[in-house]
């Protein structure tokens, strides 16, 4: 198979799009992990809730964009309710208790979704105006919807950057990530901050879910599939750092996509093609974990650790 | 269940100076409960004992829990029931309460003590404790003695003098009749023989939808059979394997040992089947597979107690390979998830497709995004693409394939990717998709039209092949039990009956191969939109007639 410039460009875009998707998930998870020191396995469930709500709202309103727009505050609300009802009492507990409780939430949400919408995957369609292709370069068509995801993701990243570095709330969030005790000693309502941060993380996961609906399978348990990659992203990027989440997501997205696309042909030039056939897919699926292991070895704090964390 | 309830007032003589009932009184009330229960059955002791030639029903063990006190003036409700009846003993369970407040629960194990037989020279003598030297005047009937460990020799000695030597065969029979009568009464609701069928499938998690279809189809089959299988009452025990072989094996063990099932059926996944089937068949129980067809069970590991109503894994991709070869498609791009079944599917495909396979791509199991692979397909520009992506993977692949604009450009052929479960989720994205399968809802035969029509009516959606196979599984069991007229111990004739496949299958008539896998037709299906707007699979043509699997020659079974 010939590897052309056009193909490399297309695969790079694919990697970027996947990375952006991971970033939306990772941003929320890393904030919650970094600021609240809370391991939230149920983050994937919020992604699933976002996908289902967006699909339901889109079916109800007849508009995909309106559906996604409604799903965002709805998931935020779900996130806040979960935080207030279930998670608040767990902050003082150790991580094992948190893992156990949020694993319970995964089961709860999966069954709840199955009760409301059934176990079968549900139908979601692309908005017609995003159904076509755009020409990135002559001869390189790219699905408009995926280009849209990249656009939304980059916009959200910029907004988040502004929020975190240029606003008072962002300052508190950063302060919270660095030293929680000091922040609360200075009179910041840390409890409210936690709720807000958790809600924000939920809304970002919901956005990722809403955008994932038309390309992935919307069914109970869809959140767990992506959650592992998201954890890899925040480990690579550094826990608690938005910048780290951004870089980690792009690195993982690129490595995974390009690995799947080009590792086999590249291996085939070094070892025999049948051996490459066997080793290629296996190595490609391991690539992000190898990357994570390397990062953990050389920089155990991740690429961009949040400042002040010990 | 035999039960009797009676009420007694607490009398002055029952209580202590504080007005609370002495604990031994409760044992008297248990005794009363037992006596009255017999009376309520028309068997008052003074009449029943001589009539059935027994001395009595002495207590060999008793116990009680005292939950709350009873006081003078209370009216006690004594609820007594027979927990079990055996040949030599039976167990009574009692509850004493005041109004809704429970006072005590207790039990008695009582022995059926018959009159001693006339001393026979060879009759065993009861053991005498302590070597008192006092031989029992008469021997005790051996079938009473050994199983009543609590019955002391002294008690036997007391009963024994009642022996008059008038024992007759008739009376022995009547005593047995009393035991039988009580046992029959206790099991009254399930008097007829019951066939127990364990059904293992996946009922939770993302794959739970498949199990739901299978379970619904089993229930529909039972509806069609009037809730009886082979003319017997049926008890279904459903188990959720969670897609885990170890859980599947545990379920099978539990069904075999605890529920003592006569048949185990179901099983979606090949790896689960490889754990379950040998467990079941080695216990001498029938395993009726209704989906997974791993090649091991079709070849060397075939077993006379294992039947399947589905197919061997390779057969479906073989049919697709045959069709694509017949179409003379010159180069094909093949894709599957990177696990055992994925590789089997591609090797089955290549068994009949002899033209060029330009690439064999194995993706991660459970992968969500195929955009990278789809870009590679576009760059390779093959004549056709062949994929195996079951479940959610298929939904994702089809959506992304259509979104990439390849749907109109490069024809897509698949196995186990588009079915009645995934079609409602992908709709237009699957239009024009080709599949091969042994069954389709539009297959024209009486059994299938009944199944499809009633399934739609009862569950409001189209059935899927997983369900059709499970429906057939119950029908196959029904035919086998009918053939032996309900004699579930006659496994030899049930095997013979199943081998004839003498029932109305939803796929139409078929035969069994030596390895108990069906010899059946395979069709080419296409995803179309019906005039009413529904998306459905439609049969285009027959690819294989009476297709045998590739492994039957390795099966040593002969019949």
Short mmCIF file of C-alpha atoms in Angstrom, two decimals, chain B residues 83 94 105 136 187 256 343 373 451 538:
data_model
loop_
_atom_site.label_atom_id
_atom_site.label_comp_id
_atom_site.label_asym_id
_atom_site.label_seq_id
_atom_site.Cartn_x
_atom_site.Cartn_y
_atom_site.Cartn_z
CA UNK B 83 -42.18 -29.41 55.34
CA UNK B 94 -45.01 -24.63 63.32
CA UNK B 105 -41.22 -21.02 65.45
CA UNK B 136 -36.34 -56.78 72.11
CA UNK B 187 -46.56 -31.69 46.55
CA UNK B 256 -27.33 -29.32 37.24
CA UNK B 343 -9.95 -14.94 12.73
CA UNK B 373 -9.23 2.12 8.87
CA UNK B 451 -43.14 -17.11 14.97
CA UNK B 538 -34.70 -9.45 2.67
#
